[in-house]
Amino acid sequence: MTELQNIAKKLFDDGSINLLIGYSNNENGGTSAIFIDNSADIDKLIYNENCHQNLMVYFQKPEVKKFGKLAFVVSLPGLKSVLEIASENQIKDGDAYFIAIDKDGNPSLLQDFHQIEDFITNNQTKPPMGLLKLMEKINNMTREERWQYWTDEFSKCIKCYACRSVCPLCYCTQCITDINIPQWISTESSPIGNLDWHIARAMHLAGRCIGCGECMKACPVDIPLALLTANLNKSIAIHFGDEPGMKADYKYPLSHYKLEDKENFIR
Amino acid sequence: MSEFEPKIVAFVCNWCTYAGADLAGTSRIKYAQNVRIVRFPCTGRIDFMLLLKAFEEGADGIIVSGCHPADCHYTSGNYHARRRWMVFKDLLDFIGIDSRRIVFSWVSAAEGAKWAHLVNDTVSEIRNLGPMKEYKNLENVSSNKIGELIND
């Protein structure tokens, strides 16, 4: 038994949890989420470098919530999402156990938000260089080139909403794109509908996205979606000095304000 | 060919800019007729989706205006709006939508003349920029693509 499985087994034996969400090998040679509700299945639990899915996406699902006491296998992005949804009052201290995987792949059991905050501070990683380079490249383009770049990218979108489904912070019970009175976003996968959807998605995640990049990995047509939210987070950091997913008492920058906020374009 | 007349949509707050525009009218100040005013309770109510909808419906330029900081009827709506526009403008720039077509301003109920200047300035700026072609071209892209699919 691995250390990860030992921790999981102990939680089940104590009666601390009813459901554990982790990773297991799937029949396609990759890894998938596994939902374990009794200790007999624990030997299927694994963790390796292929386990990137942000499992906190399941936390808000009613099918999962009904189990009551939960545990999640999470790495750094997952823990950041825990703090972000905590700051949005979606999870309370002690609601769930977290088996945190550190940067060397070693598991440890975390429960309260202070432990998670410390873990995140000690395990910070740099954002992927490829993403930063692409962001810089786009920022150095002329406006017309940027428009061309994004219309080309968005024209590939087939409106499958995988980016929404995979995001731990897209938990609205009714998404703006599903509302038809008024119809804010055209449901067809037309250039305008796609543009509206991606702008709305990015704006609704501005200052909330913790940068796990799952939207980009889930996208079947490889639109670099994480760039939009990463660039928004960059401007939020510049304007307001906020960074999501670092503290459980984080204040969402777009629902708070400072009298001395400075802009240079309002006449 | 006649000169291009830009269509401008103005999203204004009820308490300051709408009253300011009213003052411009009662003061008999003449200003450009290109503006269509949409009244909102507060700048805090003006969702970024409304701006995108205006462009989709054929606006060439947009004015967003409300109470000066510290003047908001609801105490803090304009401060929230200010943060939203700071972030939204950066997103538009990143995507490549010309953010010069959206003009933000604070116009109080006493500033009828400022409102008239704002509209006139915006109209002449948008006139120089020309029609908002990007969104109209998107529609063409759409129909072309569908046409291609049917022909295939």
Coordinates of C-alpha atoms in Angstrom, one line a residue:
Chain A
M1 CA 0.0 0.0 0.0
T2 CA 1.3 3.5 -0.9
E3 CA 1.3 6.3 1.6
L4 CA -1.6 7.9 -0.2
Q5 CA -3.7 4.8 0.1
N6 CA -2.7 4.5 3.8
I7 CA -4.0 8.0 4.5
A8 CA -7.2 7.3 2.6
K9 CA -7.7 3.9 4.4
K10 CA -7.2 5.6 7.8
L11 CA -9.9 8.2 7.0
F12 CA -12.4 5.5 6.0
D13 CA -11.5 3.3 9.1
D14 CA -12.0 6.3 11.4
G15 CA -15.4 6.9 9.8
S16 CA -14.2 10.4 9.0
I17 CA -15.4 10.3 5.4
N18 CA -18.1 8.7 3.3
L19 CA -16.6 9.6 -0.1
L20 CA -13.1 10.1 -1.4
I21 CA -12.4 11.6 -4.8
G22 CA -9.0 10.8 -6.3
Y23 CA -7.3 9.5 -9.4
S24 CA -7.1 6.0 -10.8
N25 CA -5.8 4.4 -14.0
N26 CA -8.4 4.1 -16.7
E27 CA -8.7 1.6 -19.5
N28 CA -7.3 4.0 -22.1
G29 CA -3.9 4.1 -20.4
G30 CA -4.5 7.5 -18.8
T31 CA -5.9 8.6 -15.5
S32 CA -9.5 9.5 -14.5
A33 CA -11.3 10.6 -11.4
I34 CA -12.4 7.8 -9.1
F35 CA -15.2 8.1 -6.5
I36 CA -14.5 5.7 -3.6
D37 CA -17.2 5.2 -1.1
N38 CA -15.8 2.2 0.8
S39 CA -12.3 1.1 1.8
A40 CA -12.4 -2.0 -0.4
D41 CA -11.6 0.2 -3.5
I42 CA -8.7 2.0 -2.0
D43 CA -6.1 0.0 -3.8
K44 CA -7.2 1.6 -7.1
L45 CA -6.1 5.0 -5.8
I46 CA -3.0 6.4 -7.5
Y47 CA -1.1 9.6 -8.1
N48 CA 1.4 10.4 -10.8
E49 CA 2.3 13.2 -13.1
N50 CA -0.7 12.4 -15.4
C51 CA -3.1 13.3 -12.7
H52 CA -3.8 16.9 -13.5
Q53 CA -7.6 17.2 -13.4
N54 CA -8.7 19.7 -10.8
L55 CA -11.0 17.4 -8.7
M56 CA -12.4 20.3 -6.8
V57 CA -14.8 20.7 -9.7
Y58 CA -16.9 17.9 -8.1
F59 CA -17.2 19.6 -4.7
Q60 CA -20.2 21.7 -5.7
K61 CA -22.1 18.8 -7.4
P62 CA -25.3 17.8 -5.5
E63 CA -24.5 14.1 -6.3
V64 CA -21.3 14.5 -4.4
K65 CA -22.5 16.7 -1.6
K66 CA -25.2 14.2 -0.6
F67 CA -22.4 11.9 0.7
G68 CA -21.8 14.3 3.5
K69 CA -18.2 13.8 4.7
L70 CA -15.8 14.2 1.8
A71 CA -12.1 13.9 1.0
F72 CA -10.2 15.0 -2.1
V73 CA -6.8 14.2 -3.5
V74 CA -5.5 17.6 -4.6
S75 CA -2.3 19.2 -5.7
L76 CA -1.5 22.9 -5.7
P77 CA -4.1 24.2 -8.1
G78 CA -6.8 22.2 -6.4
L79 CA -5.9 23.7 -3.0
K80 CA -5.9 27.2 -4.5
S81 CA -9.5 26.5 -5.7
V82 CA -10.4 25.4 -2.2
L83 CA -9.3 28.7 -0.8
E84 CA -11.1 30.6 -3.7
I85 CA -14.4 28.9 -3.1
A86 CA -13.9 29.3 0.6
S87 CA -13.6 33.1 0.0
E88 CA -16.9 32.9 -1.9
N89 CA -18.5 31.1 1.2
Q90 CA -19.0 27.9 -0.7
I91 CA -17.0 25.7 1.7
K92 CA -16.5 26.1 5.4
D93 CA -13.4 25.2 7.4
G94 CA -13.6 21.5 8.2
D95 CA -16.2 20.7 5.5
A96 CA -13.8 18.3 3.8
Y97 CA -10.4 16.6 4.1
F98 CA -7.7 17.2 1.6
I99 CA -4.9 14.8 0.8
A100 CA -2.4 17.3 -0.6
I101 CA 0.3 16.2 -3.0
D102 CA 3.4 18.4 -2.7
K103 CA 5.8 19.2 -5.5
D104 CA 7.8 16.0 -4.8
G105 CA 4.7 13.9 -5.0
N106 CA 4.4 13.2 -1.3
P107 CA 0.9 13.1 0.2
S108 CA -0.1 14.8 3.5
L109 CA -3.5 15.3 5.1
L110 CA -4.7 18.8 5.4
Q111 CA -7.9 20.0 6.9
D112 CA -8.1 23.6 8.0
F113 CA -7.6 26.6 5.8
H114 CA -4.5 27.8 7.6
Q115 CA -2.7 24.6 6.8
I116 CA -3.7 25.0 3.2
E117 CA -2.5 28.6 3.0
D118 CA 0.9 27.5 4.4
F119 CA 1.1 24.6 2.0
I120 CA 0.4 26.9 -1.0
T121 CA 3.1 29.4 0.2
N122 CA 5.6 26.5 0.6
N123 CA 4.8 24.8 -2.7
Q124 CA 4.6 27.8 -5.1
T125 CA 5.4 26.9 -8.7
K126 CA 6.1 29.2 -11.6
P127 CA 3.4 29.4 -14.3
P128 CA 4.3 27.4 -17.5
M129 CA 6.7 29.4 -19.6
G130 CA 4.9 28.5 -22.9
L131 CA 1.8 30.3 -21.6
L132 CA 3.7 33.4 -20.5
K133 CA 5.6 33.6 -23.8
L134 CA 2.3 33.3 -25.8
M135 CA 0.7 36.0 -23.6
E136 CA 3.7 38.3 -24.2
K137 CA 3.6 37.6 -28.0
I138 CA -0.1 38.5 -28.2
N139 CA 0.5 41.7 -26.1
N140 CA 3.2 42.7 -28.5
M141 CA 0.9 42.4 -31.5
T142 CA -0.9 45.3 -33.1
R143 CA -4.6 45.6 -32.2
E144 CA -5.6 44.3 -35.6
E145 CA -3.3 41.3 -35.3
R146 CA -4.7 40.5 -31.8
W147 CA -8.3 40.7 -33.2
Q148 CA -7.4 38.4 -36.1
Y149 CA -5.6 36.0 -33.7
W150 CA -8.6 35.7 -31.4
T151 CA -11.3 35.5 -34.1
D152 CA -9.3 32.7 -35.7
E153 CA -9.0 30.9 -32.3
F154 CA -12.7 31.5 -31.4
S155 CA -13.9 30.4 -34.8
K156 CA -12.7 26.9 -33.9
C157 CA -15.1 26.8 -30.8
I158 CA -17.9 24.3 -31.1
K159 CA -19.6 25.5 -27.9
C160 CA -19.2 22.2 -26.1
Y161 CA -18.8 24.1 -22.8
A162 CA -16.0 21.7 -21.7
C163 CA -14.2 24.8 -20.4
R164 CA -17.2 25.5 -18.1
S165 CA -17.7 21.9 -17.0
V166 CA -14.1 21.4 -16.0
C167 CA -13.7 24.6 -14.1
P168 CA -14.0 24.4 -10.3
L169 CA -15.1 28.0 -10.1
C170 CA -17.9 27.8 -12.7
Y171 CA -20.5 26.6 -10.3
C172 CA -23.5 28.8 -11.0
T173 CA -26.7 26.7 -11.0
Q174 CA -27.8 28.6 -14.1
C175 CA -25.0 29.9 -16.3
I176 CA -25.5 33.2 -18.2
T177 CA -25.2 31.3 -21.5
D178 CA -28.2 29.0 -20.5
I179 CA -30.4 32.0 -19.8
N180 CA -32.7 32.7 -22.8
I181 CA -34.9 35.6 -21.4
P182 CA -33.0 37.7 -22.3
Q183 CA -30.7 35.7 -24.6
W184 CA -27.3 37.3 -23.7
I185 CA -25.2 34.8 -25.6
S186 CA -26.2 33.3 -28.9
T187 CA -26.5 29.6 -28.5
E188 CA -25.2 28.7 -31.9
S189 CA -21.5 28.4 -32.4
S190 CA -21.3 31.5 -34.6
P191 CA -18.4 34.0 -34.4
I192 CA -20.4 36.5 -32.4
G193 CA -21.8 33.8 -30.1
N194 CA -18.3 32.4 -29.6
L195 CA -16.8 35.8 -28.9
D196 CA -19.6 36.7 -26.4
W197 CA -19.2 33.4 -24.6
H198 CA -15.5 33.6 -24.2
I199 CA -15.6 37.3 -23.1
A200 CA -18.3 36.5 -20.6
R201 CA -16.6 33.5 -19.3
A202 CA -13.3 35.4 -18.9
M203 CA -15.0 38.3 -17.2
H204 CA -16.9 36.1 -14.8
L205 CA -13.6 34.5 -13.8
A206 CA -11.6 37.7 -13.6
G207 CA -9.9 37.9 -10.3
R208 CA -11.3 34.5 -9.4
C209 CA -9.4 32.2 -11.7
I210 CA -6.6 30.3 -9.9
G211 CA -4.9 29.4 -13.1
C212 CA -5.1 25.6 -13.0
G213 CA -5.3 25.7 -16.8
E214 CA -7.9 22.9 -17.0
C215 CA -10.1 24.9 -19.4
M216 CA -7.3 24.8 -21.9
K217 CA -6.5 21.1 -21.4
A218 CA -10.2 20.2 -21.7
C219 CA -10.7 22.3 -24.9
P220 CA -11.1 19.8 -27.8
V221 CA -10.1 22.4 -30.3
D222 CA -7.1 23.8 -28.4
I223 CA -8.1 27.4 -27.9
P224 CA -5.6 28.9 -25.4
L225 CA -8.4 29.9 -23.0
A226 CA -6.3 30.2 -19.9
L227 CA -4.6 33.2 -21.6
L228 CA -7.7 35.3 -21.2
T229 CA -8.1 34.8 -17.5
A230 CA -4.3 34.9 -16.9
N231 CA -4.1 38.3 -18.7
L232 CA -7.1 39.5 -16.7
N233 CA -5.5 38.4 -13.4
K234 CA -2.3 40.1 -14.5
S235 CA -4.2 43.4 -14.9
I236 CA -6.0 42.9 -11.6
A237 CA -2.7 42.4 -9.9
I238 CA -1.4 45.6 -11.4
H239 CA -4.5 47.7 -10.7
F240 CA -5.5 46.3 -7.3
G241 CA -2.7 44.1 -6.1
D242 CA -5.0 41.1 -5.6
E243 CA -4.2 37.5 -6.3
P244 CA -6.9 34.8 -6.1
G245 CA -6.5 31.5 -4.4
M246 CA -3.9 32.5 -1.8
K247 CA -6.1 33.3 1.2
A248 CA -9.4 32.0 2.5
D249 CA -10.5 35.5 3.4
Y250 CA -9.6 36.9 0.0
K251 CA -11.9 39.8 -1.1
Y252 CA -13.2 39.5 -4.7
P253 CA -11.7 42.6 -6.4
L254 CA -14.8 43.3 -8.5
S255 CA -17.2 43.4 -5.6
H256 CA -14.9 45.5 -3.4
Y257 CA -13.4 48.9 -4.1
K258 CA -11.0 51.5 -2.8
L259 CA -11.7 55.2 -3.0
E260 CA -8.1 55.7 -4.3
D261 CA -8.4 53.2 -7.2
K262 CA -6.6 54.9 -10.1
E263 CA -7.5 54.8 -13.8
N264 CA -6.4 57.0 -16.6
F265 CA -9.2 56.8 -19.1
I266 CA -12.4 58.1 -17.5
R267 CA -13.1 61.6 -18.7
Chain B
M1 CA -21.3 59.7 -50.9
S2 CA -22.6 61.3 -47.7
E3 CA -20.3 61.6 -44.7
F4 CA -20.3 58.6 -42.3
E5 CA -22.7 59.3 -39.4
P6 CA -21.7 57.2 -36.4
K7 CA -24.3 55.5 -34.2
I8 CA -23.5 56.1 -30.6
V9 CA -25.2 54.4 -27.7
A10 CA -24.9 56.1 -24.3
F11 CA -25.4 54.1 -21.1
V12 CA -26.0 56.6 -18.4
C13 CA -27.0 56.7 -14.8
N14 CA -30.4 58.1 -13.8
W15 CA -29.2 60.4 -11.0
C16 CA -26.3 62.3 -12.6
T17 CA -25.6 61.9 -16.3
Y18 CA -29.3 61.5 -17.3
A19 CA -30.1 64.7 -15.4
G20 CA -27.0 66.3 -16.9
A21 CA -28.2 65.5 -20.4
D22 CA -31.6 66.8 -19.4
L23 CA -30.0 70.1 -18.3
A24 CA -28.2 70.3 -21.6
G25 CA -31.6 70.2 -23.2
T26 CA -33.4 72.7 -21.0
S27 CA -30.4 75.0 -21.4
R28 CA -30.9 74.8 -25.1
I29 CA -27.3 73.5 -25.7
K30 CA -27.1 72.0 -29.2
Y31 CA -25.1 68.8 -29.6
A32 CA -24.7 66.0 -32.1
Q33 CA -27.8 64.0 -32.8
N34 CA -25.9 60.7 -33.1
V35 CA -26.4 59.6 -29.6
R36 CA -29.1 57.2 -28.3
I37 CA -29.4 57.4 -24.5
V38 CA -30.3 54.4 -22.4
R39 CA -31.1 55.2 -18.8
F40 CA -29.9 53.0 -16.0
P41 CA -30.4 53.2 -12.2
C42 CA -26.7 53.4 -11.7
T43 CA -23.4 52.8 -13.5
G44 CA -23.0 49.8 -11.2
R45 CA -25.9 48.3 -13.1
I46 CA -24.3 48.5 -16.5
D47 CA -23.1 45.0 -17.3
F48 CA -20.3 44.5 -19.7
M49 CA -22.6 42.3 -21.8
L50 CA -24.7 45.4 -22.6
L51 CA -21.7 47.0 -24.2
L52 CA -21.1 43.9 -26.3
K53 CA -24.8 43.8 -27.3
A54 CA -24.6 47.4 -28.4
F55 CA -21.7 46.6 -30.8
E56 CA -23.6 43.6 -32.0
E57 CA -26.7 45.7 -32.8
G58 CA -24.6 48.0 -34.9
A59 CA -23.3 50.7 -32.6
D60 CA -20.1 52.4 -33.8
G61 CA -19.3 53.9 -30.4
I62 CA -20.5 53.7 -26.8
I63 CA -20.6 56.3 -24.0
V64 CA -20.7 55.0 -20.4
S65 CA -21.3 57.8 -18.0
G66 CA -22.5 58.3 -14.4
C67 CA -21.9 60.1 -11.2
H68 CA -18.5 61.4 -10.2
P69 CA -16.7 59.4 -7.5
A70 CA -18.2 60.3 -4.0
D71 CA -21.5 61.4 -5.7
C72 CA -23.2 58.0 -6.3
H73 CA -26.8 58.0 -5.3
Y74 CA -26.2 54.4 -4.0
T75 CA -22.9 55.4 -2.3
S76 CA -20.6 53.0 -4.1
G77 CA -22.1 51.9 -7.4
N78 CA -19.7 54.0 -9.4
Y79 CA -16.7 52.7 -7.5
H80 CA -17.7 49.2 -8.4
A81 CA -18.3 50.3 -12.0
R82 CA -14.8 52.0 -12.1
R83 CA -13.1 48.7 -11.1
R84 CA -15.2 46.7 -13.7
W85 CA -14.3 49.1 -16.5
M86 CA -10.6 49.1 -15.6
V87 CA -10.6 45.3 -15.9
F88 CA -12.9 45.1 -18.9
K89 CA -11.0 47.6 -20.9
D90 CA -7.8 45.5 -20.5
L91 CA -9.7 42.4 -21.7
L92 CA -11.0 44.3 -24.8
D93 CA -7.4 45.5 -25.5
F94 CA -6.1 41.9 -25.2
I95 CA -8.8 40.5 -27.5
G96 CA -8.2 43.4 -30.0
I97 CA -11.6 45.1 -29.8
D98 CA -10.9 48.9 -30.2
S99 CA -11.4 50.2 -26.7
R100 CA -11.3 53.8 -28.1
R101 CA -14.8 53.2 -29.2
I102 CA -16.0 53.0 -25.6
V103 CA -15.8 56.4 -23.8
F104 CA -16.1 56.5 -20.1
S105 CA -17.0 59.7 -18.3
W106 CA -18.3 61.2 -15.1
V107 CA -21.0 63.8 -15.8
S108 CA -22.9 65.3 -12.9
A109 CA -26.5 66.6 -13.0
A110 CA -25.0 70.2 -13.1
E111 CA -22.7 69.5 -16.1
G112 CA -25.1 69.9 -19.1
A113 CA -22.3 71.6 -21.0
K114 CA -19.8 68.8 -20.2
W115 CA -22.3 66.3 -21.5
A116 CA -22.7 68.2 -24.8
H117 CA -18.9 68.4 -25.2
L118 CA -18.6 64.7 -24.4
V119 CA -21.1 63.7 -27.1
N120 CA -19.6 66.1 -29.6
D121 CA -16.0 64.9 -28.9
T122 CA -17.1 61.2 -29.0
V123 CA -18.9 61.7 -32.3
S124 CA -16.0 63.4 -34.0
E125 CA -13.5 60.7 -32.6
I126 CA -15.7 57.8 -33.8
R127 CA -16.2 59.6 -37.1
N128 CA -12.4 59.6 -37.5
L129 CA -12.2 55.9 -36.6
G130 CA -14.9 55.0 -39.1
P131 CA -17.6 52.4 -38.9
M132 CA -17.2 49.5 -36.5
K133 CA -16.5 47.0 -39.1
E134 CA -15.1 44.2 -36.9
Y135 CA -18.5 43.0 -35.7
K136 CA -20.2 43.3 -39.1
N137 CA -17.4 41.3 -40.6
L138 CA -18.0 38.6 -38.0
E139 CA -21.5 38.2 -39.3
N140 CA -20.1 37.7 -42.8
V141 CA -17.6 35.1 -41.5
S142 CA -20.5 33.3 -40.0
S143 CA -22.7 33.1 -43.1
N144 CA -19.7 32.3 -45.3
K145 CA -18.7 29.4 -43.1
I146 CA -22.2 28.0 -43.1
G147 CA -22.3 28.4 -46.9
E148 CA -19.1 26.5 -47.2
L149 CA -20.4 23.7 -45.0
I150 CA -23.6 23.4 -47.1
N151 CA -21.6 23.4 -50.4
D152 CA -19.3 20.7 -49.0

